[in-house]
Amino acid sequence: MTTIRAARFAAAYALFRAAGDVADHWIQTDHQAATKGHHDHTDGQSSAAGRRACAAHVATYTATQGAALIGGSRLLGVRLRPGPVAAALALSAVTHYVADRQGGHWRDDQPRGVVRLALVSRGWLQRDPQSGYLLDQAWHHAFETVAALVASA
């Protein structure tokens, strides 16, 4: 990795991470957070409503990251190419949607997706009431790191 690419990666990672936190904790609406993990198999919930809420959240999440990448890289004088940035944002969006559609299922008796995968071998996670949120955030951070590598190309 060249010094220039390393600088692009560092800038992209910092911008992805900051924007991700803003999008997840400031921009996401209460409705999106409460509904994005809904599934038909639970009384009073709808998979269609869950998909719509999750898609709306991921759209604002991705827009926030895109604005941060474009604006931040310009302010820093770091040139990111449009193609890799678009690919990085797509990767972040898809992986965010996948994780968030399982939303809330670390709190019930039938964990799914990322949470279920982690609980298989990590008993302490089942005893930690914050583990679902921590797993969700670790998933996002890992894929934002990969997305920053893609954006730095």
XYZ file of N, CA, C and O in Angstrom:
612
model
N 0.853 -1.172 0.000
C 0.000 0.000 0.000
C 0.899 1.235 0.000
O 1.801 1.350 0.806
N 0.625 2.141 -0.909
C 1.416 3.364 -0.974
C 1.026 4.308 0.161
O -0.031 4.164 0.780
N 1.870 5.279 0.390
C 1.592 6.272 1.418
C 0.318 7.040 1.086
O -0.491 7.340 1.974
N 0.113 7.333 -0.188
C -1.087 8.057 -0.602
C -2.334 7.216 -0.344
O -3.328 7.708 0.185
N -2.262 5.933 -0.692
C -3.427 5.072 -0.449
C -3.660 4.908 1.054
O -4.806 4.863 1.512
N -2.596 4.819 1.821
C -2.740 4.714 3.270
C -3.453 5.957 3.820
O -4.317 5.845 4.700
N -3.120 7.120 3.309
C -3.779 8.355 3.741
C -5.250 8.347 3.322
O -6.121 8.758 4.104
N -5.532 7.870 2.102
C -6.928 7.779 1.657
C -7.710 6.812 2.543
O -8.853 7.075 2.913
N -7.088 5.669 2.880
C -7.750 4.700 3.744
C -8.037 5.308 5.110
O -9.154 5.191 5.641
N -7.032 5.946 5.719
C -7.214 6.529 7.053
C -8.335 7.572 7.043
O -9.177 7.589 7.953
N -8.339 8.418 6.030
C -9.390 9.432 5.932
C -10.755 8.778 5.726
O -11.727 9.120 6.414
N -10.832 7.814 4.810
C -12.111 7.153 4.531
C -12.623 6.425 5.767
O -13.812 6.493 6.094
N -11.727 5.741 6.478
C -12.159 5.016 7.679
C -12.710 5.981 8.728
O -13.783 5.751 9.296
N -11.988 7.044 9.000
C -12.439 8.005 10.012
C -13.780 8.619 9.614
O -14.680 8.773 10.459
N -13.930 8.931 8.346
C -15.181 9.531 7.879
C -16.332 8.525 7.918
O -17.451 8.870 8.326
N -16.082 7.280 7.504
C -17.101 6.233 7.595
C -17.563 6.053 9.039
O -18.751 5.969 9.333
N -16.614 5.939 9.952
C -16.919 5.665 11.356
C -17.716 6.799 11.984
O -18.735 6.584 12.659
N -17.249 8.026 11.799
C -17.950 9.170 12.386
C -19.359 9.287 11.810
O -20.333 9.476 12.554
N -19.469 9.163 10.501
C -20.779 9.269 9.862
C -21.695 8.120 10.284
O -22.904 8.321 10.458
N -21.141 6.937 10.453
C -21.938 5.798 10.895
C -22.548 6.027 12.269
O -23.723 5.727 12.506
N -21.757 6.560 13.185
C -22.278 6.855 14.526
C -23.358 7.931 14.476
O -24.395 7.818 15.128
N -23.120 8.978 13.701
C -24.119 10.044 13.565
C -25.411 9.472 12.972
O -26.511 9.719 13.474
N -25.283 8.684 11.923
C -26.465 8.137 11.247
C -27.239 7.165 12.131
O -28.469 7.168 12.133
N -26.529 6.320 12.873
C -27.192 5.337 13.733
C -27.812 5.960 14.977
O -28.854 5.505 15.445
N -27.184 7.003 15.524
C -27.617 7.507 16.821
C -28.290 8.872 16.791
O -28.982 9.222 17.746
N -28.124 9.649 15.733
C -28.744 10.965 15.639
C -29.791 11.041 14.542
O -30.815 11.690 14.704
N -29.520 10.409 13.408
C -30.402 10.561 12.254
C -31.491 9.494 12.207
O -32.623 9.781 11.832
N -31.182 8.290 12.614
C -32.190 7.227 12.612
C -33.373 7.649 13.485
O -33.200 8.117 14.601
N -34.584 7.461 12.949
C -35.778 7.829 13.707
C -36.145 6.731 14.708
O -35.727 5.583 14.564
N -36.949 7.106 15.677
C -37.428 6.126 16.652
C -38.232 5.035 15.944
O -38.086 3.852 16.257
N -39.068 5.430 14.991
C -39.861 4.446 14.243
C -38.950 3.455 13.512
O -39.194 2.248 13.546
N -37.931 3.960 12.847
C -37.002 3.065 12.136
C -36.341 2.096 13.107
O -36.266 0.896 12.842
N -35.854 2.608 14.216
C -35.166 1.766 15.191
C -36.101 0.698 15.770
O -35.698 -0.450 15.954
N -37.338 1.078 16.037
C -38.285 0.156 16.658
C -38.862 -0.853 15.675
O -39.263 -1.948 16.074
N -38.894 -0.517 14.395
C -39.614 -1.324 13.414
C -38.716 -2.115 12.481
O -39.133 -3.137 11.934
N -37.475 -1.709 12.282
C -36.618 -2.303 11.246
C -36.385 -3.799 11.386
O -36.086 -4.472 10.410
N -36.563 -4.345 12.566
C -36.368 -5.774 12.766
C -37.657 -6.576 12.825
O -37.631 -7.761 13.141
N -38.796 -5.946 12.522
C -40.072 -6.652 12.606
C -40.190 -7.764 11.570
O -39.750 -7.619 10.427
N -40.821 -8.850 12.000
C -41.041 -10.022 11.141
C -42.441 -10.558 11.385
O -42.959 -10.488 12.497
N -43.046 -11.143 10.366
C -44.423 -11.641 10.441
C -44.652 -12.673 11.530
O -45.754 -12.792 12.048
N -43.636 -13.433 11.887
C -43.833 -14.515 12.851
C -44.034 -14.027 14.286
O -44.311 -14.812 15.178
N -43.929 -12.725 14.525
C -44.143 -12.166 15.856
C -45.457 -11.386 15.848
O -45.680 -10.554 14.964
N -46.341 -11.663 16.813
C -47.636 -10.980 16.883
C -47.468 -9.469 16.866
O -46.609 -8.914 17.553
N -48.314 -8.810 16.071
C -48.310 -7.358 15.998
C -47.217 -6.767 15.134
O -47.044 -5.555 15.095
N -46.468 -7.625 14.444
C -45.381 -7.131 13.598
C -45.629 -7.499 12.141
O -46.419 -8.390 11.837
N -44.939 -6.820 11.263
C -45.066 -7.056 9.831
C -43.686 -7.042 9.191
O -42.920 -6.091 9.386
N -43.390 -8.084 8.427
C -42.114 -8.121 7.710
C -42.010 -6.979 6.713
O -40.946 -6.382 6.544
N -43.124 -6.646 6.058
C -43.113 -5.553 5.080
C -42.775 -4.231 5.770
O -41.965 -3.446 5.267
N -43.381 -3.989 6.927
C -43.084 -2.763 7.675
C -41.627 -2.751 8.113
O -40.953 -1.709 8.076
N -41.111 -3.908 8.526
C -39.708 -4.007 8.930
C -38.764 -3.708 7.781
O -37.778 -2.983 7.945
N -39.064 -4.263 6.616
C -38.210 -4.007 5.442
C -38.233 -2.533 5.055
O -37.195 -1.956 4.741
N -39.418 -1.913 5.085
C -39.522 -0.482 4.740
C -38.741 0.386 5.730
O -38.000 1.291 5.334
N -38.912 0.117 7.016
C -38.212 0.908 8.041
C -36.707 0.723 7.927
O -35.940 1.692 8.037
N -36.270 -0.506 7.689
C -34.834 -0.771 7.570
C -34.270 -0.104 6.315
O -33.191 0.491 6.355
N -35.016 -0.188 5.216
C -34.558 0.452 3.972
C -34.449 1.971 4.146
O -33.483 2.589 3.671
N -35.417 2.568 4.840
C -35.365 4.019 5.075
C -34.159 4.378 5.946
O -33.457 5.359 5.672
N -33.917 3.576 6.983
C -32.755 3.828 7.838
C -31.463 3.684 7.040
O -30.570 4.537 7.129
N -31.342 2.631 6.261
C -30.115 2.404 5.493
C -29.926 3.501 4.444
O -28.790 3.908 4.180
N -31.004 4.015 3.885
C -30.888 5.111 2.914
C -30.295 6.360 3.574
O -29.373 6.978 3.023
N -30.793 6.717 4.767
C -30.244 7.906 5.426
C -28.839 7.634 5.956
O -27.983 8.534 5.956
N -28.590 6.402 6.386
C -27.265 5.995 6.854
C -26.241 6.143 5.722
O -25.169 6.737 5.889
N -26.600 5.625 4.556
C -25.701 5.671 3.398
C -25.519 7.103 2.901
O -24.402 7.504 2.536
N -26.588 7.883 2.899
C -26.478 9.284 2.484
C -25.558 10.058 3.432
O -24.751 10.887 2.987
N -25.670 9.774 4.723
C -24.807 10.435 5.703
C -23.353 10.057 5.472
O -22.455 10.921 5.474
N -23.091 8.773 5.251
C -21.717 8.346 4.982
C -21.211 8.936 3.666
O -20.054 9.357 3.582
N -22.055 8.985 2.659
C -21.648 9.557 1.371
C -21.291 11.033 1.500
O -20.270 11.489 0.974
N -22.126 11.775 2.209
C -21.850 13.204 2.412
C -20.550 13.399 3.187
O -19.744 14.282 2.856
N -20.337 12.573 4.192
C -19.102 12.671 4.976
C -17.885 12.349 4.124
O -16.860 13.037 4.206
N -17.979 11.283 3.315
C -16.840 10.911 2.460
C -16.522 11.997 1.441
O -15.360 12.359 1.253
N -17.548 12.505 0.788
C -17.323 13.524 -0.245
C -16.842 14.827 0.376
O -15.806 15.384 -0.011
N -17.579 15.324 1.366
C -17.203 16.590 2.000
C -15.907 16.506 2.772
O -15.032 17.376 2.638
N -15.757 15.459 3.554
C -14.553 15.315 4.369
C -13.297 15.131 3.546
O -12.256 15.732 3.844
N -13.390 14.332 2.496
C -12.195 14.118 1.666
C -11.800 15.403 0.941
O -10.606 15.678 0.781
N -12.783 16.190 0.537
C -12.463 17.477 -0.106
C -11.804 18.430 0.879
O -10.814 19.093 0.538
N -12.359 18.508 2.086
C -11.762 19.391 3.106
C -10.345 18.961 3.460
O -9.481 19.793 3.726
N -10.111 17.644 3.471
C -8.786 17.125 3.796
C -7.827 17.170 2.603
O -6.629 16.962 2.780
N -8.347 17.406 1.422
C -7.508 17.388 0.228
C -7.092 15.985 -0.182
O -6.056 15.789 -0.813
N -7.904 15.009 0.192
C -7.641 13.605 -0.140
C -8.565 13.237 -1.292
O -9.782 13.326 -1.164
N -7.976 12.840 -2.390
C -8.784 12.545 -3.579
C -9.257 11.092 -3.557
O -8.459 10.169 -3.678
N -10.569 10.914 -3.392
C -11.182 9.595 -3.487
C -11.896 9.506 -4.833
O -12.608 10.430 -5.223
N -11.694 8.394 -5.526
C -12.313 8.228 -6.847
C -13.775 7.810 -6.712
O -14.121 7.030 -5.813
N -14.642 8.307 -7.595
C -16.081 8.035 -7.488
C -16.455 6.545 -7.532
O -17.318 6.110 -6.763
N -15.835 5.766 -8.406
C -16.179 4.348 -8.515
C -15.936 3.572 -7.228
O -16.856 2.901 -6.718
N -14.728 3.634 -6.683
C -14.492 2.950 -5.409
C -15.365 3.470 -4.263
O -15.788 2.691 -3.404
N -15.648 4.766 -4.246
C -16.516 5.321 -3.200
C -17.922 4.738 -3.334
O -18.539 4.330 -2.342
N -18.430 4.669 -4.554
C -19.766 4.088 -4.773
C -19.798 2.624 -4.342
O -20.755 2.176 -3.687
N -18.753 1.873 -4.678
C -18.683 0.462 -4.282
C -18.610 0.335 -2.759
O -19.255 -0.540 -2.160
N -17.844 1.203 -2.124
C -17.710 1.177 -0.663
C -19.038 1.494 0.014
O -19.423 0.837 0.988
N -19.745 2.486 -0.492
C -21.046 2.842 0.079
C -22.055 1.707 -0.119
O -22.856 1.418 0.778
N -22.011 1.045 -1.267
C -22.906 -0.094 -1.513
C -22.612 -1.224 -0.536
O -23.535 -1.823 0.030
N -21.331 -1.510 -0.309
C -20.955 -2.557 0.646
C -21.451 -2.213 2.052
O -22.039 -3.051 2.745
N -21.244 -0.987 2.462
C -21.689 -0.559 3.784
C -23.212 -0.656 3.897
O -23.739 -1.133 4.906
N -23.922 -0.232 2.861
C -25.389 -0.255 2.886
C -25.931 -1.676 2.971
O -26.792 -1.977 3.810
N -25.437 -2.561 2.123
C -25.947 -3.936 2.091
C -25.671 -4.646 3.415
O -26.558 -5.294 3.984
N -24.463 -4.527 3.922
C -24.131 -5.217 5.173
C -24.864 -4.597 6.364
O -25.206 -5.298 7.313
N -25.135 -3.304 6.306
C -25.897 -2.661 7.369
C -27.339 -3.173 7.360
O -27.902 -3.499 8.410
N -27.929 -3.265 6.189
C -29.299 -3.771 6.065
C -29.398 -5.200 6.594
O -30.305 -5.528 7.359
N -28.453 -6.049 6.187
C -28.465 -7.453 6.620
C -28.450 -7.553 8.145
O -29.230 -8.293 8.746
N -27.574 -6.802 8.783
C -27.476 -6.855 10.244
C -28.714 -6.261 10.909
O -29.231 -6.825 11.875
N -29.190 -5.137 10.408
C -30.291 -4.451 11.075
C -31.641 -5.139 10.899
O -32.542 -4.930 11.708
N -31.806 -5.952 9.889
C -33.077 -6.678 9.740
C -33.255 -7.720 10.842
O -34.358 -8.161 11.106
N -32.194 -8.103 11.514
C -32.338 -9.026 12.643
C -32.690 -8.271 13.912
O -32.923 -8.864 14.946
N -32.715 -6.952 13.841
C -32.845 -6.051 14.981
C -33.707 -6.530 16.121
O -34.820 -6.991 15.930
N -33.210 -6.423 17.317
C -33.937 -6.750 18.521
C -33.928 -8.217 18.893
O -34.345 -8.572 19.986
N -33.448 -9.069 18.022
C -33.556 -10.500 18.285
C -32.478 -11.032 19.216
O -32.447 -12.211 19.494
N -31.624 -10.173 19.738
C -30.721 -10.610 20.792
C -31.471 -10.562 22.124
O -31.005 -11.064 23.107
N -32.643 -9.958 22.153
C -33.394 -9.816 23.392
C -34.421 -10.926 23.595
O -35.041 -10.998 24.628
N -34.670 -11.746 22.584
C -35.677 -12.787 22.761
C -35.043 -14.171 22.783
O -33.829 -14.304 22.799
N -35.874 -15.181 22.798
C -35.386 -16.553 22.916
C -34.973 -17.168 21.590
O -34.499 -18.299 21.555
N -35.162 -16.458 20.493
C -34.849 -16.996 19.171
C -33.908 -16.059 18.406
O -34.296 -15.454 17.416
N -32.665 -15.916 18.849
C -31.757 -15.020 18.136
C -31.509 -15.514 16.713
O -31.518 -16.710 16.454
N -31.315 -14.563 15.801
C -31.074 -14.908 14.404
C -29.849 -14.161 13.894
O -29.327 -13.265 14.535
N -29.448 -14.525 12.703
C -28.425 -13.800 11.984
C -27.094 -13.708 12.703
O -26.584 -14.681 13.241
N -26.540 -12.500 12.690
C -25.227 -12.237 13.267
C -25.191 -12.624 14.743
O -24.231 -13.223 15.216
N -26.255 -12.311 15.467
C -26.299 -12.607 16.892
C -26.268 -14.113 17.133
O -25.515 -14.610 17.965
N -27.053 -14.848 16.375
C -27.067 -16.306 16.543
C -25.695 -16.897 16.252
O -25.217 -17.775 16.968
N -25.059 -16.423 15.210
C -23.722 -16.895 14.849
C -22.746 -16.667 16.007
O -21.975 -17.550 16.371
N -22.787 -15.504 16.612
C -21.866 -15.190 17.703
C -22.187 -15.964 18.971
O -21.280 -16.365 19.704
N -23.464 -16.205 19.241
C -23.849 -16.883 20.483
C -23.457 -18.354 20.496
O -23.338 -18.954 21.560
N -23.248 -18.936 19.322
C -22.908 -20.351 19.233
C -21.678 -20.682 20.061
O -21.643 -21.687 20.760
N -20.674 -19.833 20.022
C -19.423 -20.173 20.696
C -19.027 -19.216 21.816
O -17.978 -19.381 22.406
N -19.865 -18.258 22.112
C -19.487 -17.254 23.111
C -20.556 -17.129 24.183
O -21.410 -16.256 24.139
N -20.509 -18.000 25.183
C -21.518 -18.032 26.228
C -21.682 -16.732 26.982
O -22.782 -16.378 27.399
N -20.598 -15.983 27.152
C -20.700 -14.739 27.915
C -21.657 -13.753 27.256
O -22.290 -12.945 27.936
N -21.792 -13.845 25.934
C -22.694 -12.929 25.243
C -24.142 -13.142 25.665
O -24.930 -12.206 25.713
N -24.498 -14.373 25.994
C -25.862 -14.660 26.424
C -26.159 -14.066 27.799
O -27.308 -13.832 28.126
N -25.151 -13.821 28.577
C -25.342 -13.254 29.913
C -25.222 -11.728 29.935
O -25.538 -11.104 30.945
N -24.763 -11.146 28.861
C -24.533 -9.701 28.814
C -25.702 -9.007 28.115
O -25.908 -9.192 26.922
N -26.468 -8.175 28.828
C -27.629 -7.540 28.211
C -27.268 -6.560 27.088
O -28.114 -6.228 26.271
N -26.038 -6.107 27.025
C -25.605 -5.198 25.968
C -25.000 -5.913 24.761
O -24.593 -5.278 23.801
N -24.914 -7.226 24.819
C -24.182 -7.957 23.792
C -24.768 -7.787 22.401
O -24.032 -7.686 21.433
N -26.077 -7.739 22.283
C -26.674 -7.589 20.953
C -26.256 -6.298 20.283
O -25.848 -6.278 19.129
N -26.346 -5.208 21.033
C -25.935 -3.916 20.493
C -24.441 -3.915 20.156
O -24.019 -3.427 19.112
N -23.631 -4.488 21.031
C -22.184 -4.529 20.800
C -21.852 -5.365 19.564
O -20.983 -4.987 18.764
N -22.539 -6.492 19.395
C -22.322 -7.321 18.202
C -22.725 -6.567 16.948
O -22.028 -6.611 15.928
N -23.856 -5.882 16.998
C -24.327 -5.087 15.868
C -23.288 -4.037 15.484
O -22.925 -3.893 14.312
N -22.789 -3.320 16.467
C -21.807 -2.274 16.184
C -20.483 -2.855 15.684
O -19.860 -2.304 14.779
N -20.042 -3.967 16.249
C -18.806 -4.601 15.778
C -18.939 -5.035 14.327
O -18.000 -4.893 13.533
N -20.100 -5.575 13.972
C -20.377 -5.960 12.580
C -20.238 -4.735 11.666
O -19.554 -4.778 10.652
N -20.900 -3.632 12.050
C -20.835 -2.415 11.235
C -19.406 -1.885 11.126
O -18.951 -1.508 10.041
N -18.690 -1.861 12.225
C -17.314 -1.350 12.218
C -16.427 -2.194 11.298
O -15.593 -1.655 10.563
N -16.584 -3.502 11.368
C -15.762 -4.383 10.524
C -16.017 -4.106 9.047
O -15.065 -3.978 8.260
N -17.276 -3.994 8.668
C -17.570 -3.758 7.255
C -17.256 -2.334 6.825
O -16.932 -2.096 5.667
N -17.306 -1.379 7.741
C -16.863 -0.021 7.398
C -15.361 0.002 7.157
O -14.874 0.758 6.310
N -14.626 -0.833 7.852
C -13.184 -0.934 7.613
C -12.930 -1.480 6.215
O -12.087 -0.953 5.460
N -13.643 -2.537 5.862
C -13.496 -3.087 4.496
C -13.928 -2.054 3.472
O -13.270 -1.874 2.430
N -15.033 -1.345 3.746
C -15.499 -0.314 2.816
C -14.454 0.800 2.663
O -14.238 1.302 1.543
N -13.788 1.166 3.742
C -12.726 2.186 3.651
C -11.575 1.693 2.774
O -10.982 2.465 2.018
N -11.256 0.397 2.881
C -10.222 -0.162 1.993
C -10.648 -0.065 0.539
O -9.850 0.286 -0.328
N -11.902 -0.375 0.283
C -12.441 -0.285 -1.088
C -12.405 1.171 -1.567
O -11.954 1.454 -2.684
N -12.858 2.099 -0.734
C -12.886 3.513 -1.127
C -11.502 4.080 -1.383
O -11.348 5.007 -2.172
N -10.501 3.515 -0.755
C -9.134 4.051 -0.899
C -8.432 3.582 -2.161
O -7.334 4.052 -2.452
N -9.051 2.693 -2.901
C -8.410 2.134 -4.114
C -8.197 3.193 -5.176
O -8.881 4.170 -5.264
